[in-house]
Short mmCIF file of the C-alpha atoms (twelve columns), coordinates in Angstrom:
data_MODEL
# 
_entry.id   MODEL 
# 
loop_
_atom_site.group_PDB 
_atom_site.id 
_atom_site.type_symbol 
_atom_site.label_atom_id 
_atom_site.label_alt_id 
_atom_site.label_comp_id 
_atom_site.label_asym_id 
_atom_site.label_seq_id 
_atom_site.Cartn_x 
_atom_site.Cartn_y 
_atom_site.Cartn_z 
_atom_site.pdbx_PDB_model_num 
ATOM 1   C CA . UNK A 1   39.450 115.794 86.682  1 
ATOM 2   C CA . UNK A 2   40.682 112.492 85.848  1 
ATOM 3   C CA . UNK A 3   40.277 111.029 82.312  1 
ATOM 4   C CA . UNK A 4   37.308 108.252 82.667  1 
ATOM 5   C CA . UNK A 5   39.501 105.050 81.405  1 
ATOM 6   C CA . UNK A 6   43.536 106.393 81.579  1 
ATOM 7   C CA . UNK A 7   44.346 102.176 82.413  1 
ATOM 8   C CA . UNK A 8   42.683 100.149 79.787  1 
ATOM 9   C CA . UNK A 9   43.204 96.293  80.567  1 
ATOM 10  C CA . UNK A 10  44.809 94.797  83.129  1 
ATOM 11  C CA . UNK A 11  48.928 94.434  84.338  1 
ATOM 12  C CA . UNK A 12  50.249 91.151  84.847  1 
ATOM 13  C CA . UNK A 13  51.860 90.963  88.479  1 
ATOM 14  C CA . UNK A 14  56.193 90.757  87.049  1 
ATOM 15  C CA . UNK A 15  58.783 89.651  88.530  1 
ATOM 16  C CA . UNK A 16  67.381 115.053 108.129 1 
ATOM 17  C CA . UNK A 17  69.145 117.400 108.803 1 
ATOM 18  C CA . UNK A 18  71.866 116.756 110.983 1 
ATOM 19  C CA . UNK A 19  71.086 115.359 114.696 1 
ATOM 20  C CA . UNK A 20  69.420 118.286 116.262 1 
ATOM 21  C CA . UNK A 21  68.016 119.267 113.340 1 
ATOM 22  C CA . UNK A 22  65.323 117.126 112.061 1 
ATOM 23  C CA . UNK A 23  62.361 119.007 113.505 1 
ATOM 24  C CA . UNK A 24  60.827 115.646 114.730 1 
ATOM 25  C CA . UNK A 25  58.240 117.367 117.609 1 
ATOM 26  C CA . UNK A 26  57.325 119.540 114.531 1 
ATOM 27  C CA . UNK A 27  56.247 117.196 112.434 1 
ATOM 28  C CA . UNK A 28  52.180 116.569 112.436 1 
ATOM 29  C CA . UNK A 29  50.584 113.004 111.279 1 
ATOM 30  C CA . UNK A 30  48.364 113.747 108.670 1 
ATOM 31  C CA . UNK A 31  44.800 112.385 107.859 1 
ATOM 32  C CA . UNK A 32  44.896 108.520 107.694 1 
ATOM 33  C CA . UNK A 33  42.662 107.812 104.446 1 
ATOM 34  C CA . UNK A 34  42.196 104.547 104.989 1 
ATOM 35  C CA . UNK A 35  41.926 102.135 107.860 1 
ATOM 36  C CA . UNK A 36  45.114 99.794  108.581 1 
ATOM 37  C CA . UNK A 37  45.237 96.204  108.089 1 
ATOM 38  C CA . UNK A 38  47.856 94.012  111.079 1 
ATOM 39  C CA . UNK A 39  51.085 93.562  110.536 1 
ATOM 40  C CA . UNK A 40  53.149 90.194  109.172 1 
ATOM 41  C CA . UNK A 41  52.342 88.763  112.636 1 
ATOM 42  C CA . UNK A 42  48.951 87.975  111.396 1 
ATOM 43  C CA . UNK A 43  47.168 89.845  114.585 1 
ATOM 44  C CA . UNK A 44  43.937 91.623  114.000 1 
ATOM 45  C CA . UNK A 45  42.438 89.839  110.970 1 
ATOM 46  C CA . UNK A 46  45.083 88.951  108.635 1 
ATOM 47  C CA . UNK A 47  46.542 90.940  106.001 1 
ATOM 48  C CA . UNK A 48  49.887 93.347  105.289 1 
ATOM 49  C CA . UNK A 49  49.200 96.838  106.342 1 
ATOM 50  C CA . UNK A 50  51.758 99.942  106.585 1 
ATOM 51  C CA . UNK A 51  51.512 103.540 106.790 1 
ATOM 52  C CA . UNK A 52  52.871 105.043 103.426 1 
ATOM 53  C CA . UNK A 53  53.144 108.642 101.764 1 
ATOM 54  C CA . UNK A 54  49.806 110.015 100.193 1 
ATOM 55  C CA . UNK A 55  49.757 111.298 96.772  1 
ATOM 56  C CA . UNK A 56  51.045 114.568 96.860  1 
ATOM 57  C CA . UNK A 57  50.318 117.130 94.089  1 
ATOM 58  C CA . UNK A 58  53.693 118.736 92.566  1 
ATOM 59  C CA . UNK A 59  55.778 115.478 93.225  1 
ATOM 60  C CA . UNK A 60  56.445 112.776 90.951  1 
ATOM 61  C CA . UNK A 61  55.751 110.216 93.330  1 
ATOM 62  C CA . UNK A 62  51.848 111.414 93.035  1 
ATOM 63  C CA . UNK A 63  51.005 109.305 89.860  1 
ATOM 64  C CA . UNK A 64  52.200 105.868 92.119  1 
ATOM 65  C CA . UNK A 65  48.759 105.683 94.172  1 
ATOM 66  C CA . UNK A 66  46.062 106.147 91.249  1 
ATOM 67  C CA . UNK A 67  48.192 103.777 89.242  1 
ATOM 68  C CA . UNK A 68  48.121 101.234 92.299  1 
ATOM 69  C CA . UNK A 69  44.655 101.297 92.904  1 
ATOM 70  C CA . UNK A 70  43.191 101.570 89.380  1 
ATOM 71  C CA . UNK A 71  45.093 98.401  88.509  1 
ATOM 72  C CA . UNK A 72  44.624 96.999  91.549  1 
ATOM 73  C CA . UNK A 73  48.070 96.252  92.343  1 
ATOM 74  C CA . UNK A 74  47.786 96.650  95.994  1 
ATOM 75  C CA . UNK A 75  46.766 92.972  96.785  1 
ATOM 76  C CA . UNK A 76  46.490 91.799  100.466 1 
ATOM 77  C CA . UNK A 77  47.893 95.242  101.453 1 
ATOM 78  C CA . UNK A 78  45.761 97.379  103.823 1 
ATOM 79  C CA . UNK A 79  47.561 100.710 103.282 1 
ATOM 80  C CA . UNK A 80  47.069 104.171 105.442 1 
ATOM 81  C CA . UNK A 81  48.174 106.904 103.623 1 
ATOM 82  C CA . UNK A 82  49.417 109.744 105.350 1 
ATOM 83  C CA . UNK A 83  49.344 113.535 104.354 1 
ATOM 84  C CA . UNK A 84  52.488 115.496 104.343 1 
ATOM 85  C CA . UNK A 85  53.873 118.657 102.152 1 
ATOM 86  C CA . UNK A 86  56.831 117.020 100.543 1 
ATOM 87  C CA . UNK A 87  60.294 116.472 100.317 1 
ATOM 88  C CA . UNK A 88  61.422 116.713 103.520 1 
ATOM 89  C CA . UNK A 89  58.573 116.787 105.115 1 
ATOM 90  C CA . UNK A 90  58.311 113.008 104.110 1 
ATOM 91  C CA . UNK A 91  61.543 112.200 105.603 1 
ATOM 92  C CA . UNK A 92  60.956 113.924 109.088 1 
ATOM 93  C CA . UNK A 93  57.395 111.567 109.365 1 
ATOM 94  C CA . UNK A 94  59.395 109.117 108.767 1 
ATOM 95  C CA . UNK A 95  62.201 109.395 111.355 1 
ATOM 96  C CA . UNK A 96  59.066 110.398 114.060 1 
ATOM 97  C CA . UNK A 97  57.135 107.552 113.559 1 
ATOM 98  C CA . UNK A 98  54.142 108.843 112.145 1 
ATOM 99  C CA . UNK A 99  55.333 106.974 108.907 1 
ATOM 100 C CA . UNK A 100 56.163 103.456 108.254 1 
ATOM 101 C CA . UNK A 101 58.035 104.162 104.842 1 
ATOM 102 C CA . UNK A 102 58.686 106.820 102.751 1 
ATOM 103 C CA . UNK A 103 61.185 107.876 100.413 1 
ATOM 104 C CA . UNK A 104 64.842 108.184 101.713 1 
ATOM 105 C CA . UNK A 105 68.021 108.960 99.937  1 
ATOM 106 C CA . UNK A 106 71.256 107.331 100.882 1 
ATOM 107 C CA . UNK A 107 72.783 110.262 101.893 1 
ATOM 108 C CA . UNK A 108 69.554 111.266 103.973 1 
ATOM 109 C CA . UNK A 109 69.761 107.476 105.093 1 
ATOM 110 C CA . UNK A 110 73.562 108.053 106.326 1 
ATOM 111 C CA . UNK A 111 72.766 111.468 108.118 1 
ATOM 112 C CA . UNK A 112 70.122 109.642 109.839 1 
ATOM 113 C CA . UNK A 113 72.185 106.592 110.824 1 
ATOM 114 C CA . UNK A 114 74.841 109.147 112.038 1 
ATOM 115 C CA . UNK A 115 72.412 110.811 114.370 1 
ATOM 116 C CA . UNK A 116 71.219 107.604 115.815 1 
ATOM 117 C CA . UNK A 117 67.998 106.757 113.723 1 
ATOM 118 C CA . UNK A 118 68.539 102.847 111.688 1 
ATOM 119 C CA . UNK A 119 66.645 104.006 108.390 1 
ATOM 120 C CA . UNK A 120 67.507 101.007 105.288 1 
ATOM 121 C CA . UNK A 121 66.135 101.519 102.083 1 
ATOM 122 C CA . UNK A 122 63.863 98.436  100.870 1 
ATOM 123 C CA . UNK A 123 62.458 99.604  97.482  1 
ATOM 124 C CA . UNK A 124 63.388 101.122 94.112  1 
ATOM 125 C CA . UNK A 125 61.405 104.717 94.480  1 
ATOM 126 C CA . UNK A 126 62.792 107.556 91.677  1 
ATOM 127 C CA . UNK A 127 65.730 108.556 89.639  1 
ATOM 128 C CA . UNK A 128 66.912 111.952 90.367  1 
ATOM 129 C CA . UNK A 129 64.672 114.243 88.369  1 
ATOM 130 C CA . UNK A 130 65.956 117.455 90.169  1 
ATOM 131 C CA . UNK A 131 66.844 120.431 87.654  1 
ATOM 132 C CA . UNK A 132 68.067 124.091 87.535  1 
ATOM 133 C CA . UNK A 133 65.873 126.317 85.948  1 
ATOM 134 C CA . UNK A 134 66.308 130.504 85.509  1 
ATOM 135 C CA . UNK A 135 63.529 132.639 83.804  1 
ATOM 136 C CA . UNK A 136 63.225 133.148 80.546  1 
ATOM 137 C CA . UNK A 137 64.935 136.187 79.996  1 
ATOM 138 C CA . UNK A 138 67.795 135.374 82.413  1 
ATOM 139 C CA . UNK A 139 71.135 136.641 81.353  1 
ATOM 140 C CA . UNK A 140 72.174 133.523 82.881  1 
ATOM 141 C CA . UNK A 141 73.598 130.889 80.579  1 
ATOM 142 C CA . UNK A 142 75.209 128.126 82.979  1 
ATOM 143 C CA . UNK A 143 75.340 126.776 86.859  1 
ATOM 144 C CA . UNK A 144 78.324 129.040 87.093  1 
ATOM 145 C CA . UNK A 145 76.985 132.224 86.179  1 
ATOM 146 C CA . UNK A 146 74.233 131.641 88.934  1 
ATOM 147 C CA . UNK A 147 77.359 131.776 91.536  1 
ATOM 148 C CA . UNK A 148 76.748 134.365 94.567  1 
ATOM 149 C CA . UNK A 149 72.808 134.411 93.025  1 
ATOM 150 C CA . UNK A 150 69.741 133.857 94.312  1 
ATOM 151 C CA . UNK A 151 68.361 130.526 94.386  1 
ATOM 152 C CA . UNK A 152 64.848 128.703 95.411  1 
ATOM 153 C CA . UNK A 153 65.514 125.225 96.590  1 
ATOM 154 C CA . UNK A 154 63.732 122.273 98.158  1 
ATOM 155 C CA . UNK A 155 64.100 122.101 101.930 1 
ATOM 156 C CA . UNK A 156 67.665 121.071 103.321 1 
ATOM 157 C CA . UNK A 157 66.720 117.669 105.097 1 
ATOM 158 C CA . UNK A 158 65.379 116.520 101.285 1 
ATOM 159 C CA . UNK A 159 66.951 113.910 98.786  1 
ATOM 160 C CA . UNK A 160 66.783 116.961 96.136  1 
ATOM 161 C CA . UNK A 161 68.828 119.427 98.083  1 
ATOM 162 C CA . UNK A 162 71.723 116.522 99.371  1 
ATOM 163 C CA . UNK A 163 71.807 115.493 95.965  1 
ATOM 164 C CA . UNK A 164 72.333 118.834 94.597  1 
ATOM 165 C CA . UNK A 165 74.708 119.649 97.201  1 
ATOM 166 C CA . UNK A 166 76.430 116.085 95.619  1 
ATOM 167 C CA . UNK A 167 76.549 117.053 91.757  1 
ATOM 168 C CA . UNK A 168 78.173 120.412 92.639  1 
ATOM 169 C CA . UNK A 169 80.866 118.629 95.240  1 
ATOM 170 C CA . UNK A 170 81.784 116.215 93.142  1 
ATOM 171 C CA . UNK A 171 82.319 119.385 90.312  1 
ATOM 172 C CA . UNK A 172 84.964 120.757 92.970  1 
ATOM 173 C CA . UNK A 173 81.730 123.444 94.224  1 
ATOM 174 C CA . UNK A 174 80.884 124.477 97.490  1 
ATOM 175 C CA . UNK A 175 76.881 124.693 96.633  1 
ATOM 176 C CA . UNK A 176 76.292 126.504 100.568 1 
ATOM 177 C CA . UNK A 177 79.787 128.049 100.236 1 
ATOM 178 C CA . UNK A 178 78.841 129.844 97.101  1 
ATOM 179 C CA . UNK A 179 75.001 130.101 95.883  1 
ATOM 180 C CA . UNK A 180 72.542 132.340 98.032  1 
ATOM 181 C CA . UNK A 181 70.289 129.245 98.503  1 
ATOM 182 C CA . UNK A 182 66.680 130.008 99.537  1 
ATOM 183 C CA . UNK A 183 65.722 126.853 100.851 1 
ATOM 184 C CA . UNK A 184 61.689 125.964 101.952 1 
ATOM 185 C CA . UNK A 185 58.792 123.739 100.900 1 
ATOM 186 C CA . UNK A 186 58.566 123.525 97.032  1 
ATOM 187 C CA . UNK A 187 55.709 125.320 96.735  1 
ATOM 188 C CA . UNK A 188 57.172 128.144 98.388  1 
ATOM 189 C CA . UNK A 189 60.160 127.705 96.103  1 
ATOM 190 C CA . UNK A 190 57.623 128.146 92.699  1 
ATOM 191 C CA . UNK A 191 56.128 131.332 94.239  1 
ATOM 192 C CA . UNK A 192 59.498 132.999 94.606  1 
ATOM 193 C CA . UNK A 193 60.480 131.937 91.418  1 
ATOM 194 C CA . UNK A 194 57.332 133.040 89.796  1 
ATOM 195 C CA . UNK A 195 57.256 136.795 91.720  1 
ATOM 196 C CA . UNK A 196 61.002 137.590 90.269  1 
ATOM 197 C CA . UNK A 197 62.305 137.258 93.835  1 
ATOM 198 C CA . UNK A 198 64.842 134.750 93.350  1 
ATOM 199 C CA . UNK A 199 67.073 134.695 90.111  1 
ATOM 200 C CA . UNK A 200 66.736 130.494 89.600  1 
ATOM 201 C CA . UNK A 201 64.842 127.515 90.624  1 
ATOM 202 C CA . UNK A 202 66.486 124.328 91.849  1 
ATOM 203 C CA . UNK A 203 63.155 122.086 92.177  1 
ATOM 204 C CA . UNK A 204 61.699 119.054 91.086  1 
ATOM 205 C CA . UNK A 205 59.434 117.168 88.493  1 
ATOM 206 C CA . UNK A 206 56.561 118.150 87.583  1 
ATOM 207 C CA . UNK A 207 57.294 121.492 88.743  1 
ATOM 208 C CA . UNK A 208 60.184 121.723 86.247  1 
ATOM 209 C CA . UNK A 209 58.023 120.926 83.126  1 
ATOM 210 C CA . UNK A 210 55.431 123.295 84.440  1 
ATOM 211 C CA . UNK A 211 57.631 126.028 84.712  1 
ATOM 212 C CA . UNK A 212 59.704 125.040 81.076  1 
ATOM 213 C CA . UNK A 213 56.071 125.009 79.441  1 
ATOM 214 C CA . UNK A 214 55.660 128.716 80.464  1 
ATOM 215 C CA . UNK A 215 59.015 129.464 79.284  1 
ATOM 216 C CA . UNK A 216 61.709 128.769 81.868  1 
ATOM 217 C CA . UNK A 217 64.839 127.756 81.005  1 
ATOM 218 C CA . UNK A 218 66.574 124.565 81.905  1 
ATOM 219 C CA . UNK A 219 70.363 125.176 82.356  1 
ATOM 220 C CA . UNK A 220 71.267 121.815 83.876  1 
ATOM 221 C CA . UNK A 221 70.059 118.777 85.823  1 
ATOM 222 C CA . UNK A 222 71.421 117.243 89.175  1 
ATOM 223 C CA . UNK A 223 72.403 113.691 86.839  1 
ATOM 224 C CA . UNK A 224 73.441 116.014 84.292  1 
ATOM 225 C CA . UNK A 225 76.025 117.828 87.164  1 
ATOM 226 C CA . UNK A 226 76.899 114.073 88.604  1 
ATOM 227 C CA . UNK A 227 77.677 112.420 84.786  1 
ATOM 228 C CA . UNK A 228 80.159 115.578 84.013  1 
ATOM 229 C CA . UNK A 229 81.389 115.175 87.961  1 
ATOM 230 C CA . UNK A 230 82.172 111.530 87.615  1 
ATOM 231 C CA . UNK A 231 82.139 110.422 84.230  1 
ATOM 232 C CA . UNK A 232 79.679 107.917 84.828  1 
ATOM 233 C CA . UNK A 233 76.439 107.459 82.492  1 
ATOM 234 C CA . UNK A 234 74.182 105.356 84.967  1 
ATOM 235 C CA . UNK A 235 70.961 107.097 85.824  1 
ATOM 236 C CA . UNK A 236 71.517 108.516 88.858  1 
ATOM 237 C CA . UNK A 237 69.132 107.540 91.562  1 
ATOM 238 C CA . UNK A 238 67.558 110.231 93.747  1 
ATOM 239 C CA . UNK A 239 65.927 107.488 96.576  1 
ATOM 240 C CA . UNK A 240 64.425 104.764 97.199  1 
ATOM 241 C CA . UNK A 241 61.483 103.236 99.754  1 
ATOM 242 C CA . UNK A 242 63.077 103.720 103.650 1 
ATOM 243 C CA . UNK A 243 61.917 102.248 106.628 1 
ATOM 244 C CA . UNK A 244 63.014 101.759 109.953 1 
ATOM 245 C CA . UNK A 245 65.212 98.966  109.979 1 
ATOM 246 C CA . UNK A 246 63.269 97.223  113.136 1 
ATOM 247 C CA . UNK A 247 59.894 98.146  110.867 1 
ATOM 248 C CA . UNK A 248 61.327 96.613  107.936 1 
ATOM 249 C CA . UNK A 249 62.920 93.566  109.636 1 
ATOM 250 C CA . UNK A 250 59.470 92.622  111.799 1 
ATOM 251 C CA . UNK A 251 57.240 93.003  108.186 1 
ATOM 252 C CA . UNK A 252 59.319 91.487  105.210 1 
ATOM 253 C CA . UNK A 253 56.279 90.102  103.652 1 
ATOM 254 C CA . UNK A 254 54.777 93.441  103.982 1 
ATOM 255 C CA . UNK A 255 57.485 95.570  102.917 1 
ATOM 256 C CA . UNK A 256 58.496 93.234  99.993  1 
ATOM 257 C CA . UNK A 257 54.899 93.597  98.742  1 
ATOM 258 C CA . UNK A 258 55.264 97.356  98.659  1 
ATOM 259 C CA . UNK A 259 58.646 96.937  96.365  1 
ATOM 260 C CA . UNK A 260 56.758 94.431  94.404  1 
ATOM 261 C CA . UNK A 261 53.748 97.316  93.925  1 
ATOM 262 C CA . UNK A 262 56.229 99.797  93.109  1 
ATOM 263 C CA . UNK A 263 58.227 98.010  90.453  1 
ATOM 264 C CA . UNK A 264 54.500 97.018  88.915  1 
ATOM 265 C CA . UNK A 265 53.190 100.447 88.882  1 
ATOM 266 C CA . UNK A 266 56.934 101.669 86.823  1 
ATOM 267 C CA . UNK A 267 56.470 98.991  84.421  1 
ATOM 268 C CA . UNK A 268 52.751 100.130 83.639  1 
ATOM 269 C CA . UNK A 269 54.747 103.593 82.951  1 
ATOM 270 C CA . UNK A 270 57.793 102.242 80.794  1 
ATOM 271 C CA . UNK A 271 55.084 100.166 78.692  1 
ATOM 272 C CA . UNK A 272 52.712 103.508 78.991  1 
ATOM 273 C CA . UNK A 273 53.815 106.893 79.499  1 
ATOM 274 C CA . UNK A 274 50.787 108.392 78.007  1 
ATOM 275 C CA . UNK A 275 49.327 107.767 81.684  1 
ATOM 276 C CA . UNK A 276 51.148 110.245 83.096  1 
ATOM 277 C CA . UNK A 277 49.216 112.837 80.988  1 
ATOM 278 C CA . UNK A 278 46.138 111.252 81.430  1 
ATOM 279 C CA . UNK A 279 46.590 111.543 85.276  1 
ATOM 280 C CA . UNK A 280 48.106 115.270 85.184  1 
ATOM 281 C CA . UNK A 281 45.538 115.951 87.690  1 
ATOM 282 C CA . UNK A 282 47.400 113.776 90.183  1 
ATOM 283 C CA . UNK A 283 50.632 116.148 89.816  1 
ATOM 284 C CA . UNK A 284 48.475 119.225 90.339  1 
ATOM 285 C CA . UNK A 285 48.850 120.236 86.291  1 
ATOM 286 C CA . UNK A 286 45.579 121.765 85.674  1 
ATOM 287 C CA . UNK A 287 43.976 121.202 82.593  1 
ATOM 288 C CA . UNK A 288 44.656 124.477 81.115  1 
ATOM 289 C CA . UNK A 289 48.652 123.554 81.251  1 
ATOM 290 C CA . UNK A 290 47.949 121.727 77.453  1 
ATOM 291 C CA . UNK A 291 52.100 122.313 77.061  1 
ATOM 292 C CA . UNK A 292 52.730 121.253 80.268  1 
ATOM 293 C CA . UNK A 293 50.497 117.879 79.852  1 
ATOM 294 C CA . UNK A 294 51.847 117.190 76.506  1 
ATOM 295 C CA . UNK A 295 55.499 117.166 78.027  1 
ATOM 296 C CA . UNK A 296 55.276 115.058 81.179  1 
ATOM 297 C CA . UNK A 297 55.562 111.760 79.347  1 
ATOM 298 C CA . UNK A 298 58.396 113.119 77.560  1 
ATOM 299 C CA . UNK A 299 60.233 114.267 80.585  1 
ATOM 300 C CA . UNK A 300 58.945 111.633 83.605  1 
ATOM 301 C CA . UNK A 301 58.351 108.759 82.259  1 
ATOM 302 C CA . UNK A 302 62.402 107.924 82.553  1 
ATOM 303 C CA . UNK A 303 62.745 108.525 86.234  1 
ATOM 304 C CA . UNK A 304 60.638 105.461 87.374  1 
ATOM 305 C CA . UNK A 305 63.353 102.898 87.923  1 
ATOM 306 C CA . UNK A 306 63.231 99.723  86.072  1 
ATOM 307 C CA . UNK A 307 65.156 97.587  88.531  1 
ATOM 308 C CA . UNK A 308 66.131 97.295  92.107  1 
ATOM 309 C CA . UNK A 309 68.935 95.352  92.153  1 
ATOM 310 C CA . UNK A 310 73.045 95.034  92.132  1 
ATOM 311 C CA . UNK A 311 73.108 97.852  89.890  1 
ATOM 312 C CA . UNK A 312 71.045 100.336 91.804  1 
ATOM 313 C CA . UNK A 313 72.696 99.269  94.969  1 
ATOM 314 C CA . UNK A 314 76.167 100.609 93.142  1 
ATOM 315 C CA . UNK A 315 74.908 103.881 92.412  1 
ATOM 316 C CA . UNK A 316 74.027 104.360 95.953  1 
ATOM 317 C CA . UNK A 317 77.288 102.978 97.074  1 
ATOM 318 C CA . UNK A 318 78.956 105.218 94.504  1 
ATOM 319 C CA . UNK A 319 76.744 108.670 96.112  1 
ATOM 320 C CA . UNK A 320 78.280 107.559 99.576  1 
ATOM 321 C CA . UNK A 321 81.458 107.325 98.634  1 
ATOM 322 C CA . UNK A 322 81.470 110.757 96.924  1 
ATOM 323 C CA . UNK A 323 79.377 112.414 99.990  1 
ATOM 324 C CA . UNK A 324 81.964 110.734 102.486 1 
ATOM 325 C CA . UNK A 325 84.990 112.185 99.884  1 
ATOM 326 C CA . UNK A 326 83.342 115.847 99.754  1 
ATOM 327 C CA . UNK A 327 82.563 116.205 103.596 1 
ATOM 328 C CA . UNK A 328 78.709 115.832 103.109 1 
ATOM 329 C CA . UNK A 329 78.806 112.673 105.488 1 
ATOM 330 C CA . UNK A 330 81.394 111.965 107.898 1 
ATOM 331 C CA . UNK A 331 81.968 108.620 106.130 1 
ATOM 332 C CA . UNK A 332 80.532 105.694 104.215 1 
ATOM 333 C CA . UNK A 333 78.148 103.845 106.851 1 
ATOM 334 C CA . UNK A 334 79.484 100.791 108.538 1 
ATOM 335 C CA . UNK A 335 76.088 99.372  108.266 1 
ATOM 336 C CA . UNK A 336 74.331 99.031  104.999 1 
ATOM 337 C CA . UNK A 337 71.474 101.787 104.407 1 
ATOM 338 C CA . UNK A 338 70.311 99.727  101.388 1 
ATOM 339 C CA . UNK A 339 68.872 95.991  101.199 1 
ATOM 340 C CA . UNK A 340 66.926 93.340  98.691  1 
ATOM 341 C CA . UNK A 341 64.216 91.608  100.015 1 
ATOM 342 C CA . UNK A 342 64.620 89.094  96.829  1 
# 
């Protein structure tokens, strides 16, 4: 359960897979949780509405909605939130329809644009918080000595998986060419990891922590792998809020307020990262994970971005560049997958 006061006060408003591939007729629209509002056009009563992601235990993003809502941060938005399982999953709702926004890397944004869907990302979402774990009697000291393993990893159509197939490229590795990767929902990922069928875990945050608090290892991170790659020391971002560019260009005022809620909700986090503890129960870290709880501050609060500006928008120009470079898009996008709405 959720503590009884984990927001004290009040905040202060401050300034796919490749075409063929994305499973679109697969993918389901989950329960709306809450009724929509119109659209910028003002039809229907007035107000800002959009279908967005629902909290989603075992993803980082899952803190973003309690935080919204118990500071009230929302304003004149009338959001529906919409079920899914996850990276991935997200991004295929998304590219259907069934979502209005949802998170989108730019690689995942060029792959798209390639195959014909206009995706532009709107919105600072998360720093890439994907990691490399082995067990914790692995006789498995680096990245390299996991070559020709076994490895669990998110699905292939996520930002987690592209960016992980980045931080090896721009090492000089082949990640497909030469790990066994095990890709699926991360979920299914833990439960390999946790039965001994897999020898490491690429996943993400919280899962990470969980699985370092029980005594996994952490041999590397997907920045960690881009930093040595490129020599660069800007936080790496893993993606950002996408929408269709025809959604996003017919509801500015609604799509600016959602970048607006997001940058509010990652302050409350840089000026409080005891919340993330207190809201554990929104990652899906059971109260019994004491070591796990005590270490999410520690290791999430930094991958809430500050900013959404000129610097973010060269760390995403500097991931297409490298993705074009390393054959993991065919090039850098004529068209701009990233925008401000000021």
């Amino acid at each position: 359960m959720h503590p009884a006061h984990p927001f004290p006060g009040t905040l202060s408003r401050r300034g796919l897979l490749r075409a063929g591939g994305y499973g679109l007729a697969a993918a389901s629209l989950g329960p709306l949780l809450s009724a929509c509002g119109s659209d910028d056009s003002g039809s229907g009563g007035g107000g800002l509405s959009a279908r967005v992601e629902d909290t989603q235990a075992g993803t980082a993003g899952a803190v973003i909605r309690p935080i919204s809502e118990k500071l009230r941060l929302t304003g004149d938005l009338k959001l529906s939130y919409v079920a899914g399982t996850g990276p991935g999953d997200v991004q295929n709702k998304l590219l259907s329809g069934a979502l209005d926004v949802a998170s989108m890397g730019p690689i995942g944004a060029a792959v798209a644009l390639e195959a014909g869907a206009d995706v532009v990302i709107f919105s600072a979402s998360l720093a890439n918080h994907v990691r490399w774990l082995v067990p914790e009697n692995s006789p498995y000291r680096t990245i390299k000595d996991l070559r020709g393993k076994k490895i669990a990893t998110p699905p292939k159509n996520s930002d987690a998986y592209r960016s992980t197939q980045l931080s090896t490229a721009v090492n000089g590795v082949d990640f497909e060419a030469e790990y066994r990767a095990h890709p699926g929902a991360v979920l299914a990922g833990l439960a390999l990891f946790e039965r001994g069928d897999v020898d490491a875990i690429i996943t993400i945050e919280p899962n990470a922590t969980r699985l370092v608090a029980k005594g996994a290892r952490q041999l590397s991170t997907v920045t960690e792998l881009w930093r040595e790659g490129t020599g660069s020391d800007a936080q790496l971002l893993l993606n950002g809020q996408g929408g269709q560019r025809s959604w996003v260009d017919g509801n500015k005022k609604t799509a600016a307020a959602l970048a607006a809620l997001r940058l509010e909700a990652h302050h409350h986090i840089a000026d409080r990262p005891e919340v993330l503890a207190e809201l554990h129960a929104s990652y899906g870290v059971p109260a019994a994970e004491k070591k796990a709880i005590a270490l999410l501050p520690e290791r999430l609060a930094g991958i809430y971005p500050q900013e959404w500006n000129e610097t973010s928008f060269a760390n995403l120009r500097e991931q297409l560049r490298v993705a074009a470079r390393t054959g993991l898009i065919k090039s850098v996008p004529d068209k701009t997958v990233y925008r401000s709405l000021g």
